[in-house]
mmCIF file of C-alpha atoms in Angstrom:
data_model
loop_
_atom_site.group_PDB
_atom_site.id
_atom_site.type_symbol
_atom_site.label_atom_id
_atom_site.label_comp_id
_atom_site.label_asym_id
_atom_site.label_seq_id
_atom_site.Cartn_x
_atom_site.Cartn_y
_atom_site.Cartn_z
ATOM 1 C CA MET A 1 -47.651 17.536 -46.673
ATOM 2 C CA ALA A 2 -47.639 14.390 -49.000
ATOM 3 C CA ASP A 3 -48.300 12.390 -45.744
ATOM 4 C CA GLY A 4 -51.262 14.459 -44.848
ATOM 5 C CA VAL A 5 -52.870 13.877 -48.236
ATOM 6 C CA LEU A 6 -52.251 10.304 -48.376
ATOM 7 C CA THR A 7 -53.187 9.456 -45.057
ATOM 8 C CA PRO A 8 -56.901 9.822 -45.363
ATOM 9 C CA ALA A 9 -56.857 7.779 -48.752
ATOM 10 C CA ILE A 10 -54.724 5.083 -46.925
ATOM 11 C CA ARG A 11 -57.540 4.941 -43.994
ATOM 12 C CA ARG A 12 -60.414 4.689 -46.681
ATOM 13 C CA TRP A 13 -58.372 1.686 -48.410
ATOM 14 C CA VAL A 14 -57.728 -0.036 -45.181
ATOM 15 C CA SER A 15 -61.293 0.457 -44.124
ATOM 16 C CA LEU A 16 -62.485 -1.658 -47.349
ATOM 17 C CA PRO A 17 -63.120 -5.330 -46.888
ATOM 18 C CA VAL A 18 -59.968 -7.648 -47.295
ATOM 19 C CA ALA A 19 -61.511 -9.542 -50.152
ATOM 20 C CA LEU A 20 -62.405 -6.194 -52.205
ATOM 21 C CA ARG A 21 -58.832 -4.661 -51.469
ATOM 22 C CA ILE A 22 -57.286 -7.974 -52.904
ATOM 23 C CA ALA A 23 -59.689 -7.866 -55.960
ATOM 24 C CA VAL A 24 -58.496 -4.519 -56.747
ATOM 25 C CA VAL A 25 -54.916 -5.564 -56.462
ATOM 26 C CA TYR A 26 -55.438 -8.557 -58.390
ATOM 27 C CA VAL A 27 -57.410 -6.890 -61.302
ATOM 28 C CA ALA A 28 -55.012 -4.127 -61.475
ATOM 29 C CA ALA A 29 -52.096 -6.883 -61.624
ATOM 30 C CA ARG A 30 -54.103 -8.809 -64.409
ATOM 31 C CA VAL A 31 -54.354 -5.517 -66.644
ATOM 32 C CA VAL A 32 -50.462 -5.036 -66.234
ATOM 33 C CA THR A 33 -49.851 -8.621 -67.243
ATOM 34 C CA THR A 34 -52.383 -8.145 -70.284
ATOM 35 C CA LEU A 35 -50.369 -5.306 -71.451
ATOM 36 C CA PHE A 36 -47.237 -7.285 -71.130
ATOM 37 C CA LEU A 37 -48.632 -10.093 -73.193
ATOM 38 C CA MET A 38 -49.917 -7.684 -75.879
ATOM 39 C CA ALA A 39 -46.369 -6.134 -76.059
ATOM 40 C CA ALA A 40 -44.800 -9.585 -76.358
ATOM 41 C CA ALA A 41 -47.413 -10.658 -78.959
ATOM 42 C CA GLY A 42 -46.345 -7.465 -81.019
ATOM 43 C CA GLU A 43 -42.620 -8.356 -80.869
ATOM 44 C CA SER A 44 -43.074 -12.058 -81.840
ATOM 45 C CA THR A 45 -41.618 -13.026 -85.212
ATOM 46 C CA SER A 46 -41.489 -15.952 -87.235
ATOM 47 C CA LEU A 47 -38.641 -17.432 -85.250
ATOM 48 C CA SER A 48 -40.826 -17.405 -82.213
ATOM 49 C CA ARG A 49 -42.819 -20.608 -81.430
ATOM 50 C CA PHE A 50 -46.061 -18.435 -81.818
ATOM 51 C CA GLY A 51 -45.233 -17.047 -85.072
ATOM 52 C CA ALA A 52 -45.515 -13.348 -86.395
ATOM 53 C CA SER A 53 -48.523 -11.469 -84.629
ATOM 54 C CA PRO A 54 -50.154 -14.098 -82.449
ATOM 55 C CA GLY A 55 -53.033 -13.155 -80.352
ATOM 56 C CA ILE A 56 -53.090 -13.285 -76.535
ATOM 57 C CA ASP A 57 -55.413 -16.438 -77.117
ATOM 58 C CA ASP A 58 -52.376 -18.158 -78.831
ATOM 59 C CA PHE A 59 -50.531 -17.521 -75.523
ATOM 60 C CA VAL A 60 -53.213 -18.880 -73.434
ATOM 61 C CA LEU A 61 -53.211 -22.108 -75.428
ATOM 62 C CA GLY A 62 -49.308 -22.116 -75.677
ATOM 63 C CA TRP A 63 -46.870 -24.626 -74.485
ATOM 64 C CA ASP A 64 -48.018 -27.017 -71.828
ATOM 65 C CA ALA A 65 -51.458 -25.826 -72.204
ATOM 66 C CA GLN A 66 -51.579 -27.702 -75.439
ATOM 67 C CA TRP A 67 -50.818 -30.885 -73.747
ATOM 68 C CA TYR A 68 -53.590 -30.328 -71.155
ATOM 69 C CA TRP A 69 -55.843 -29.526 -74.060
ATOM 70 C CA TYR A 70 -54.741 -32.924 -75.704
ATOM 71 C CA VAL A 71 -55.461 -34.980 -72.612
ATOM 72 C CA ALA A 72 -58.891 -33.367 -72.302
ATOM 73 C CA GLU A 73 -59.762 -34.308 -75.637
ATOM 74 C CA ASN A 74 -57.990 -37.513 -76.390
ATOM 75 C CA GLY A 75 -57.399 -39.185 -73.102
ATOM 76 C CA TYR A 76 -53.961 -40.819 -72.170
ATOM 77 C CA PRO A 77 -52.365 -43.243 -74.351
ATOM 78 C CA THR A 78 -52.482 -46.942 -73.794
ATOM 79 C CA GLU A 79 -49.452 -47.446 -75.990
ATOM 80 C CA LEU A 80 -46.622 -45.172 -75.358
ATOM 81 C CA PRO A 81 -45.272 -43.310 -78.259
ATOM 82 C CA ILE A 82 -41.784 -44.281 -79.560
ATOM 83 C CA THR A 83 -39.181 -42.098 -81.239
ATOM 84 C CA GLU A 84 -37.009 -43.362 -84.277
ATOM 85 C CA SER A 85 -34.287 -44.149 -81.861
ATOM 86 C CA GLY A 86 -36.485 -46.632 -79.938
ATOM 87 C CA ASP A 87 -37.082 -44.235 -76.959
ATOM 88 C CA VAL A 88 -40.169 -43.178 -75.234
ATOM 89 C CA ALA A 89 -41.528 -39.800 -76.928
ATOM 90 C CA GLU A 90 -43.323 -36.874 -74.906
ATOM 91 C CA ASN A 91 -46.733 -37.986 -74.123
ATOM 92 C CA GLY A 92 -49.819 -36.920 -72.056
ATOM 93 C CA TRP A 93 -48.720 -39.064 -68.953
ATOM 94 C CA ALA A 94 -46.512 -36.234 -67.870
ATOM 95 C CA PHE A 95 -49.806 -34.023 -67.367
ATOM 96 C CA MET A 96 -52.174 -34.586 -64.374
ATOM 97 C CA PRO A 97 -55.852 -34.736 -65.031
ATOM 98 C CA VAL A 98 -57.637 -32.495 -62.677
ATOM 99 C CA PHE A 99 -56.856 -29.121 -64.604
ATOM 100 C CA ALA A 100 -57.462 -30.601 -68.040
ATOM 101 C CA TYR A 101 -60.713 -32.185 -67.405
ATOM 102 C CA ALA A 102 -62.080 -29.259 -65.307
ATOM 103 C CA ALA A 103 -61.166 -26.751 -68.046
ATOM 104 C CA LYS A 104 -63.104 -29.167 -70.543
ATOM 105 C CA VAL A 105 -66.232 -29.223 -68.488
ATOM 106 C CA LEU A 106 -65.910 -25.645 -67.765
ATOM 107 C CA GLY A 107 -65.219 -24.748 -71.336
ATOM 108 C CA LEU A 108 -68.540 -26.324 -72.234
ATOM 109 C CA ALA A 109 -70.088 -23.052 -70.953
ATOM 110 C CA PHE A 110 -67.819 -20.950 -72.790
ATOM 111 C CA GLY A 111 -67.681 -22.723 -76.260
ATOM 112 C CA SER A 112 -63.871 -23.820 -75.851
ATOM 113 C CA TRP A 113 -61.379 -25.497 -73.603
ATOM 114 C CA GLY A 114 -59.084 -22.496 -73.704
ATOM 115 C CA ALA A 115 -61.732 -20.348 -72.203
ATOM 116 C CA GLY A 116 -62.404 -22.877 -69.455
ATOM 117 C CA ALA A 117 -58.798 -22.940 -68.713
ATOM 118 C CA LEU A 118 -58.377 -19.266 -68.605
ATOM 119 C CA ALA A 119 -61.302 -18.774 -66.230
ATOM 120 C CA ILE A 120 -59.998 -21.446 -63.933
ATOM 121 C CA ALA A 121 -56.313 -19.985 -63.937
ATOM 122 C CA LEU A 122 -57.856 -16.580 -63.251
ATOM 123 C CA VAL A 123 -60.287 -17.512 -60.627
ATOM 124 C CA ALA A 124 -58.066 -19.814 -58.715
ATOM 125 C CA GLY A 125 -55.409 -16.995 -58.904
ATOM 126 C CA TYR A 126 -57.679 -14.486 -56.996
ATOM 127 C CA LEU A 127 -58.644 -17.261 -54.619
ATOM 128 C CA ALA A 128 -55.023 -17.981 -54.154
ATOM 129 C CA CYS A 129 -54.359 -14.331 -53.124
ATOM 130 C CA LEU A 130 -56.936 -14.545 -50.435
ATOM 131 C CA ALA A 131 -55.685 -17.894 -49.138
ATOM 132 C CA LEU A 132 -52.204 -16.544 -49.109
ATOM 133 C CA HIS A 133 -53.537 -13.283 -46.938
ATOM 134 C CA ARG A 134 -55.306 -15.651 -44.621
ATOM 135 C CA LEU A 135 -52.222 -17.755 -44.365
ATOM 136 C CA LEU A 136 -49.793 -14.895 -43.239
ATOM 137 C CA ARG A 137 -51.897 -12.146 -41.615
ATOM 138 C CA ASP A 138 -51.606 -13.620 -38.186
ATOM 139 C CA ARG A 139 -48.042 -14.120 -38.623
ATOM 140 C CA ILE A 140 -46.585 -10.840 -40.177
ATOM 141 C CA GLY A 141 -49.586 -8.685 -39.832
ATOM 142 C CA GLY A 142 -52.199 -7.447 -42.187
ATOM 143 C CA SER A 143 -50.363 -4.805 -43.934
ATOM 144 C CA ALA A 144 -47.246 -7.154 -44.699
ATOM 145 C CA ALA A 145 -49.659 -9.871 -45.637
ATOM 146 C CA MET A 146 -51.328 -7.469 -48.273
ATOM 147 C CA TRP A 147 -48.054 -6.548 -49.611
ATOM 148 C CA ALA A 148 -47.007 -10.391 -49.944
ATOM 149 C CA VAL A 149 -50.320 -10.677 -52.086
ATOM 150 C CA VAL A 150 -49.124 -7.421 -54.248
ATOM 151 C CA PHE A 151 -45.645 -9.233 -54.920
ATOM 152 C CA PHE A 152 -47.554 -12.613 -55.557
ATOM 153 C CA ALA A 153 -50.034 -11.178 -57.898
ATOM 154 C CA SER A 154 -47.533 -9.036 -59.593
ATOM 155 C CA GLY A 155 -44.475 -11.280 -59.386
ATOM 156 C CA PRO A 156 -42.232 -12.668 -62.089
ATOM 157 C CA LEU A 157 -44.612 -15.528 -62.876
ATOM 158 C CA ALA A 158 -47.968 -13.739 -62.926
ATOM 159 C CA ALA A 159 -48.494 -14.695 -66.537
ATOM 160 C CA MET A 160 -49.421 -18.101 -65.092
ATOM 161 C CA PHE A 161 -52.602 -16.480 -63.837
ATOM 162 C CA GLN A 162 -53.567 -15.842 -67.601
ATOM 163 C CA VAL A 163 -52.684 -18.925 -69.340
ATOM 164 C CA GLY A 164 -53.859 -22.600 -69.454
ATOM 165 C CA TYR A 165 -51.377 -24.033 -66.945
ATOM 166 C CA ALA A 166 -52.352 -25.746 -63.574
ATOM 167 C CA GLU A 167 -50.065 -23.841 -61.384
ATOM 168 C CA SER A 168 -52.574 -21.179 -60.005
ATOM 169 C CA LEU A 169 -54.945 -23.999 -59.325
ATOM 170 C CA PHE A 170 -52.210 -26.335 -57.494
ATOM 171 C CA VAL A 171 -50.920 -23.103 -55.527
ATOM 172 C CA LEU A 172 -54.575 -22.350 -54.383
ATOM 173 C CA LEU A 173 -55.059 -25.810 -53.120
ATOM 174 C CA LEU A 174 -51.620 -25.715 -51.431
ATOM 175 C CA LEU A 175 -52.164 -22.610 -49.526
ATOM 176 C CA VAL A 176 -55.542 -23.835 -48.278
ATOM 177 C CA SER A 177 -53.972 -27.077 -47.379
ATOM 178 C CA LEU A 178 -50.980 -25.247 -45.272
ATOM 179 C CA ASP A 179 -53.561 -23.060 -43.612
ATOM 180 C CA LEU A 180 -55.564 -26.141 -42.692
ATOM 181 C CA VAL A 181 -52.562 -27.860 -41.152
ATOM 182 C CA ALA A 182 -51.498 -24.686 -39.360
ATOM 183 C CA ARG A 183 -55.049 -24.359 -37.860
ATOM 184 C CA ARG A 184 -55.242 -28.069 -37.174
ATOM 185 C CA ARG A 185 -58.172 -28.611 -39.128
ATOM 186 C CA TYR A 186 -57.319 -31.911 -40.835
ATOM 187 C CA GLY A 187 -60.726 -33.138 -41.965
ATOM 188 C CA TRP A 188 -60.870 -31.299 -45.504
ATOM 189 C CA LEU A 189 -57.412 -32.511 -46.179
ATOM 190 C CA TYR A 190 -58.578 -35.835 -46.964
ATOM 191 C CA LEU A 191 -60.241 -34.433 -49.992
ATOM 192 C CA LEU A 192 -57.701 -31.686 -50.748
ATOM 193 C CA ILE A 193 -54.827 -34.036 -50.982
ATOM 194 C CA PRO A 194 -55.887 -36.346 -53.871
ATOM 195 C CA VAL A 195 -57.047 -33.300 -55.878
ATOM 196 C CA MET A 196 -53.824 -31.447 -55.281
ATOM 197 C CA GLY A 197 -51.832 -34.661 -56.128
ATOM 198 C CA PHE A 198 -53.702 -34.959 -59.502
ATOM 199 C CA THR A 199 -53.552 -31.506 -60.348
ATOM 200 C CA ARG A 200 -49.651 -31.407 -60.898
ATOM 201 C CA PRO A 201 -46.526 -33.053 -59.493
ATOM 202 C CA GLY A 202 -45.637 -31.995 -56.053
ATOM 203 C CA ILE A 203 -47.597 -33.926 -53.566
ATOM 204 C CA LEU A 204 -44.634 -36.081 -52.284
ATOM 205 C CA ALA A 205 -43.131 -32.704 -51.084
ATOM 206 C CA PHE A 206 -46.453 -32.328 -49.107
ATOM 207 C CA ALA A 207 -46.098 -35.820 -47.711
ATOM 208 C CA LEU A 208 -42.366 -34.923 -46.390
ATOM 209 C CA TYR A 209 -43.855 -31.750 -44.973
ATOM 210 C CA LEU A 210 -46.632 -33.475 -43.071
ATOM 211 C CA GLY A 211 -43.750 -36.056 -41.725
ATOM 212 C CA LEU A 212 -41.651 -33.175 -40.761
ATOM 213 C CA ILE A 213 -44.545 -31.495 -38.871
ATOM 214 C CA GLY A 214 -45.157 -34.594 -36.958
ATOM 215 C CA ILE A 215 -41.730 -34.750 -35.738
ATOM 216 C CA MET A 216 -41.698 -31.051 -34.640
ATOM 217 C CA ARG A 217 -44.830 -31.354 -32.870
ATOM 218 C CA TRP A 218 -43.639 -34.735 -31.285
ATOM 219 C CA LEU A 219 -40.310 -32.793 -30.136
ATOM 220 C CA ARG A 220 -42.522 -29.669 -28.798
ATOM 221 C CA ARG A 221 -45.217 -31.870 -27.280
ATOM 222 C CA ARG A 222 -44.296 -30.618 -23.648
ATOM 223 C CA GLN A 223 -44.911 -26.876 -24.679
ATOM 224 C CA ASP A 224 -47.540 -27.743 -27.415
ATOM 225 C CA PRO A 225 -49.551 -30.892 -26.550
ATOM 226 C CA LEU A 226 -50.039 -33.391 -29.288
ATOM 227 C CA PRO A 227 -53.185 -35.337 -28.821
ATOM 228 C CA ALA A 228 -53.265 -38.871 -30.017
ATOM 229 C CA ARG A 229 -56.222 -37.624 -32.416
ATOM 230 C CA GLU A 230 -53.868 -35.334 -34.175
ATOM 231 C CA VAL A 231 -51.193 -37.944 -34.382
ATOM 232 C CA VAL A 232 -53.489 -40.039 -36.269
ATOM 233 C CA HIS A 233 -54.604 -37.450 -38.636
ATOM 234 C CA ILE A 234 -50.869 -36.448 -39.182
ATOM 235 C CA VAL A 235 -49.803 -40.020 -40.013
ATOM 236 C CA ALA A 236 -52.848 -40.925 -42.011
ATOM 237 C CA LEU A 237 -52.584 -37.752 -44.220
ATOM 238 C CA GLY A 238 -48.819 -38.376 -44.739
ATOM 239 C CA ALA A 239 -49.551 -41.787 -45.669
ATOM 240 C CA LEU A 240 -52.238 -40.745 -48.173
ATOM 241 C CA ALA A 241 -50.074 -37.998 -49.632
ATOM 242 C CA THR A 242 -47.512 -40.635 -50.245
ATOM 243 C CA ALA A 243 -49.824 -43.144 -51.763
ATOM 244 C CA VAL A 244 -51.391 -40.339 -54.068
ATOM 245 C CA GLY A 245 -47.723 -39.232 -55.099
ATOM 246 C CA PHE A 246 -46.921 -42.836 -56.432
ATOM 247 C CA SER A 247 -50.330 -43.631 -57.642
ATOM 248 C CA TRP A 248 -49.936 -41.914 -60.860
ATOM 249 C CA GLN A 249 -46.946 -43.964 -61.539
ATOM 250 C CA GLY A 250 -49.201 -47.177 -61.015
ATOM 251 C CA LEU A 251 -52.055 -45.896 -63.125
ATOM 252 C CA ALA A 252 -49.660 -45.118 -66.013
ATOM 253 C CA ALA A 253 -48.129 -48.669 -65.794
ATOM 254 C CA ILE A 254 -51.765 -50.366 -65.717
ATOM 255 C CA ALA A 255 -53.040 -48.398 -68.575
ATOM 256 C CA THR A 256 -49.759 -48.918 -70.773
ATOM 257 C CA GLY A 257 -48.692 -52.184 -69.577
ATOM 258 C CA GLU A 258 -45.232 -50.644 -68.911
ATOM 259 C CA PRO A 259 -43.983 -50.548 -65.438
ATOM 260 C CA ASN A 260 -41.873 -47.483 -65.900
ATOM 261 C CA ALA A 261 -44.339 -45.633 -68.286
ATOM 262 C CA TYR A 262 -44.390 -42.419 -66.238
ATOM 263 C CA LEU A 263 -40.835 -42.037 -65.451
ATOM 264 C CA ALA A 264 -39.878 -42.801 -69.119
ATOM 265 C CA THR A 265 -42.378 -40.071 -70.002
ATOM 266 C CA GLU A 266 -40.925 -37.760 -67.809
ATOM 267 C CA LEU A 267 -37.215 -38.619 -68.736
ATOM 268 C CA ALA A 268 -38.208 -37.961 -72.343
ATOM 269 C CA TRP A 269 -38.235 -34.147 -71.777
ATOM 270 C CA ARG A 270 -34.967 -34.370 -70.353
ATOM 271 C CA ARG A 271 -33.617 -36.088 -73.361
ATOM 272 C CA ASN A 272 -33.976 -32.889 -75.201
ATOM 273 C CA TRP A 273 -30.984 -31.473 -73.253
ATOM 274 C CA GLY A 274 -28.824 -34.419 -74.266
ATOM 275 C CA MET A 275 -28.846 -36.040 -70.962
ATOM 276 C CA GLY A 276 -28.784 -39.794 -70.171
ATOM 277 C CA THR A 277 -32.172 -41.111 -69.681
ATOM 278 C CA GLU A 278 -31.829 -44.841 -69.173
ATOM 279 C CA SER A 279 -33.085 -44.592 -65.602
ATOM 280 C CA PHE A 280 -34.099 -42.161 -62.878
ATOM 281 C CA LEU A 281 -31.876 -41.406 -60.093
ATOM 282 C CA PRO A 282 -32.708 -38.852 -57.268
ATOM 283 C CA PHE A 283 -30.928 -35.814 -57.285
ATOM 284 C CA ASP A 284 -28.984 -36.866 -60.577
ATOM 285 C CA GLY A 285 -30.906 -34.065 -62.506
ATOM 286 C CA PHE A 286 -29.339 -31.238 -60.500
ATOM 287 C CA VAL A 287 -25.852 -32.848 -60.613
ATOM 288 C CA GLN A 288 -26.102 -33.298 -64.546
ATOM 289 C CA ALA A 289 -27.462 -30.088 -65.261
ATOM 290 C CA ALA A 290 -24.764 -28.199 -62.987
ATOM 291 C CA GLN A 291 -22.097 -29.543 -65.249
ATOM 292 C CA PHE A 292 -24.167 -29.163 -68.437
ATOM 293 C CA TRP A 293 -25.122 -25.354 -67.934
ATOM 294 C CA PHE A 294 -21.740 -24.346 -66.836
ATOM 295 C CA ALA A 295 -20.197 -26.306 -69.841
ATOM 296 C CA GLN A 296 -22.519 -24.138 -72.070
ATOM 297 C CA TRP A 297 -21.128 -20.959 -70.379
ATOM 298 C CA GLY A 298 -17.597 -22.123 -71.079
ATOM 299 C CA MET A 299 -16.624 -23.166 -67.600
ATOM 300 C CA PRO A 300 -15.572 -26.620 -66.166
ATOM 301 C CA GLY A 301 -18.266 -28.945 -64.779
ATOM 302 C CA TRP A 302 -16.746 -28.852 -61.377
ATOM 303 C CA VAL A 303 -17.592 -25.252 -61.085
ATOM 304 C CA GLY A 304 -21.159 -25.976 -61.690
ATOM 305 C CA LEU A 305 -20.968 -28.659 -58.941
ATOM 306 C CA ILE A 306 -19.564 -26.091 -56.426
ATOM 307 C CA ALA A 307 -22.112 -23.679 -57.441
ATOM 308 C CA LEU A 308 -24.815 -26.313 -56.777
ATOM 309 C CA VAL A 309 -23.427 -26.959 -53.075
ATOM 310 C CA LEU A 310 -23.227 -23.145 -52.574
ATOM 311 C CA LEU A 311 -27.011 -22.802 -53.800
ATOM 312 C CA VAL A 312 -28.161 -25.588 -51.497
ATOM 313 C CA VAL A 313 -26.209 -24.291 -48.464
ATOM 314 C CA GLY A 314 -27.336 -20.803 -48.968
ATOM 315 C CA ALA A 315 -31.145 -21.978 -49.459
ATOM 316 C CA ALA A 316 -30.654 -23.867 -46.123
ATOM 317 C CA TYR A 317 -29.141 -20.833 -44.314
ATOM 318 C CA ALA A 318 -31.840 -18.569 -45.273
ATOM 319 C CA LEU A 319 -34.532 -20.898 -44.163
ATOM 320 C CA LEU A 320 -32.754 -21.593 -40.753
ATOM 321 C CA ARG A 321 -31.302 -18.191 -40.030
ATOM 322 C CA ALA A 322 -32.605 -15.314 -42.094
ATOM 323 C CA ARG A 323 -34.981 -13.218 -39.630
ATOM 324 C CA ALA A 324 -37.564 -12.114 -42.378
ATOM 325 C CA VAL A 325 -37.894 -15.941 -43.289
ATOM 326 C CA ARG A 326 -38.185 -17.040 -39.619
ATOM 327 C CA ALA A 327 -41.145 -14.359 -39.316
ATOM 328 C CA ILE A 328 -43.573 -16.687 -41.454
ATOM 329 C CA GLY A 329 -43.292 -19.590 -39.052
ATOM 330 C CA VAL A 330 -41.387 -22.720 -38.706
ATOM 331 C CA ASP A 331 -44.229 -24.790 -40.494
ATOM 332 C CA LEU A 332 -43.970 -22.823 -43.534
ATOM 333 C CA ARG A 333 -40.190 -22.968 -43.528
ATOM 334 C CA LEU A 334 -40.568 -26.572 -43.225
ATOM 335 C CA TRP A 335 -42.889 -26.517 -46.517
ATOM 336 C CA SER A 336 -40.331 -24.441 -48.148
ATOM 337 C CA ALA A 337 -37.579 -26.902 -47.386
ATOM 338 C CA SER A 338 -39.681 -29.941 -48.176
ATOM 339 C CA TYR A 339 -40.502 -28.569 -51.751
ATOM 340 C CA LEU A 340 -36.933 -27.376 -52.447
ATOM 341 C CA LEU A 341 -35.523 -30.895 -51.536
ATOM 342 C CA TYR A 342 -38.217 -32.565 -53.680
ATOM 343 C CA LEU A 343 -37.114 -30.232 -56.668
ATOM 344 C CA LEU A 344 -33.513 -30.964 -56.003
ATOM 345 C CA ALA A 345 -34.450 -34.631 -55.990
ATOM 346 C CA VAL A 346 -36.551 -35.101 -59.198
ATOM 347 C CA PHE A 347 -36.115 -32.291 -61.566
ATOM 348 C CA PHE A 348 -33.479 -31.240 -64.327
ATOM 349 C CA PRO A 349 -33.103 -27.463 -63.963
ATOM 350 C CA GLN A 350 -33.861 -25.332 -67.040
ATOM 351 C CA SER A 351 -36.002 -22.455 -68.091
ATOM 352 C CA SER A 352 -39.348 -24.090 -66.633
ATOM 353 C CA THR A 353 -37.641 -24.482 -63.281
ATOM 354 C CA PHE A 354 -38.462 -20.688 -62.302
ATOM 355 C CA ARG A 355 -42.292 -21.722 -62.927
ATOM 356 C CA LEU A 356 -41.757 -24.750 -60.815
ATOM 357 C CA LEU A 357 -40.862 -22.482 -57.801
ATOM 358 C CA MET A 358 -44.519 -21.108 -57.626
ATOM 359 C CA PRO A 359 -45.215 -23.568 -54.833
ATOM 360 C CA LEU A 360 -42.994 -21.451 -52.646
ATOM 361 C CA THR A 361 -45.352 -18.744 -52.851
ATOM 362 C CA PRO A 362 -45.693 -18.238 -48.755
ATOM 363 C CA LEU A 363 -41.975 -16.974 -48.979
ATOM 364 C CA TRP A 364 -43.498 -13.867 -50.398
ATOM 365 C CA GLY A 365 -44.366 -13.269 -46.734
ATOM 366 C CA ALA A 366 -40.653 -13.107 -45.844
ATOM 367 C CA VAL A 367 -40.080 -10.610 -48.585
ATOM 368 C CA ALA A 368 -42.916 -8.511 -47.447
ATOM 369 C CA VAL A 369 -41.833 -8.156 -43.660
ATOM 370 C CA PRO A 370 -39.563 -5.215 -44.037
ATOM 371 C CA ARG A 371 -41.781 -2.103 -43.528
ATOM 372 C CA SER A 372 -40.001 0.593 -45.418
ATOM 373 C CA ARG A 373 -42.174 1.995 -47.970
ATOM 374 C CA TRP A 374 -39.536 2.576 -50.598
ATOM 375 C CA TYR A 375 -38.322 -1.083 -49.897
ATOM 376 C CA ARG A 376 -41.726 -2.531 -50.855
ATOM 377 C CA LEU A 377 -42.132 -0.249 -53.852
ATOM 378 C CA THR A 378 -38.845 -1.191 -55.090
ATOM 379 C CA VAL A 379 -39.545 -4.793 -54.723
ATOM 380 C CA LEU A 380 -42.833 -4.375 -56.674
ATOM 381 C CA GLY A 381 -40.764 -2.635 -59.365
ATOM 382 C CA LEU A 382 -38.370 -5.702 -59.587
ATOM 383 C CA CYS A 383 -41.382 -8.013 -59.701
ATOM 384 C CA LEU A 384 -42.942 -5.933 -62.499
ATOM 385 C CA LEU A 385 -39.653 -5.777 -64.341
ATOM 386 C CA ALA A 386 -38.947 -9.606 -63.854
ATOM 387 C CA GLN A 387 -42.449 -10.315 -65.111
ATOM 388 C CA TRP A 388 -41.912 -8.599 -68.108
ATOM 389 C CA ALA A 389 -38.574 -10.194 -68.711
ATOM 390 C CA TRP A 390 -40.349 -13.743 -68.191
ATOM 391 C CA ILE A 391 -42.976 -12.951 -70.629
ATOM 392 C CA HIS A 392 -40.742 -11.229 -73.236
ATOM 393 C CA PHE A 393 -38.450 -14.498 -73.276
ATOM 394 C CA MET A 394 -41.037 -17.131 -72.967
ATOM 395 C CA TYR A 395 -43.799 -15.897 -75.075
ATOM 396 C CA GLY A 396 -42.240 -13.080 -77.241
ATOM 397 C CA LEU A 397 -39.220 -14.736 -78.159
ATOM 398 C CA GLY A 398 -40.111 -18.256 -76.875
ATOM 399 C CA GLN A 399 -38.242 -21.118 -78.505
ATOM 400 C CA THR A 400 -38.632 -24.945 -78.268
ATOM 401 C CA TYR A 401 -35.875 -25.670 -76.182
ATOM 402 C CA TRP A 402 -34.226 -22.668 -74.711
ATOM 403 C CA GLN A 403 -37.184 -20.520 -73.657
ATOM 404 C CA VAL A 404 -39.695 -22.760 -72.257
ATOM 405 C CA PRO A 405 -42.126 -21.467 -69.601
#
């Protein structure tokens, strides 16, 4: 009987335009996130980074949003700040300019940088939902694609749609770019790649992805013809993404007169965890972190290294063999592998690493593939639970080192 009651409602829901259905999902998800943020503000104390009784606007402008605002108002330093110990201190060169200055321009209409940043994050989040549905619908079906949107909009990191971070804008640009590559419409990518590259770090992963796409297309050229025109586009776009990825280091070096200005700036954040920061070595961050974190938990460092190896092997197995992951297509699996390899090479894992997983958004498609209603409702419940936990720890109880979004 319940099915008989629900079926007409479901039919009416499915008959609505996709953009409207996604808007309803997105608005509902934002209401839930707002309630979570209000609850976090209510539990914040003087021990929190935000102090007692902050407003939601304090959360919007908190953490990295302060750096984006500072860049928008003051620009980038031409002389690197130095700590008392003689090391390079945290500074604006760690934050890309697109989001910072776009929020400043839009904020002129709303009266503040924070309002502009919030507007960009919100709108980009909705458009990213549309882009995700478009990217997935022909791969896993319209229903599963809609559920992927539900999980994305309500997921553990959904607070990023309502604070002054560049994540939702970057994910929007990324999903559109992945869709363009899949549809072999390369023209717009010559514009999107530089914008994406100057929105937040990660464009080098896209360069690797394009290289892997080129290799895959070449190996399959008998079954899937690879015209010379497409070869030129893939190579040129890969070269452009690589150049953009390294250009920020060059700009920082020119502006400051310090060849390693950008890397020294990034390593300044790692110094807070007591790690050696004399030079950057690929993959060293995860190796150091595996030993560091397991030592904090009272276990030998070698246990952390074994756990790291198992994590890498498990991720590789899932991308290669898991049926649900395979359903989203080899190209999205290649992107996921490229980005995970990029993270493994350049980042030191800590609480912010969860936020850095947002570019893996296409994998929500794999989560949505199983069709059981109870399974999907359970996943949604877990998403909301994890979202509250994230907001509770990072905003309600947020502390300088251990609870950083």
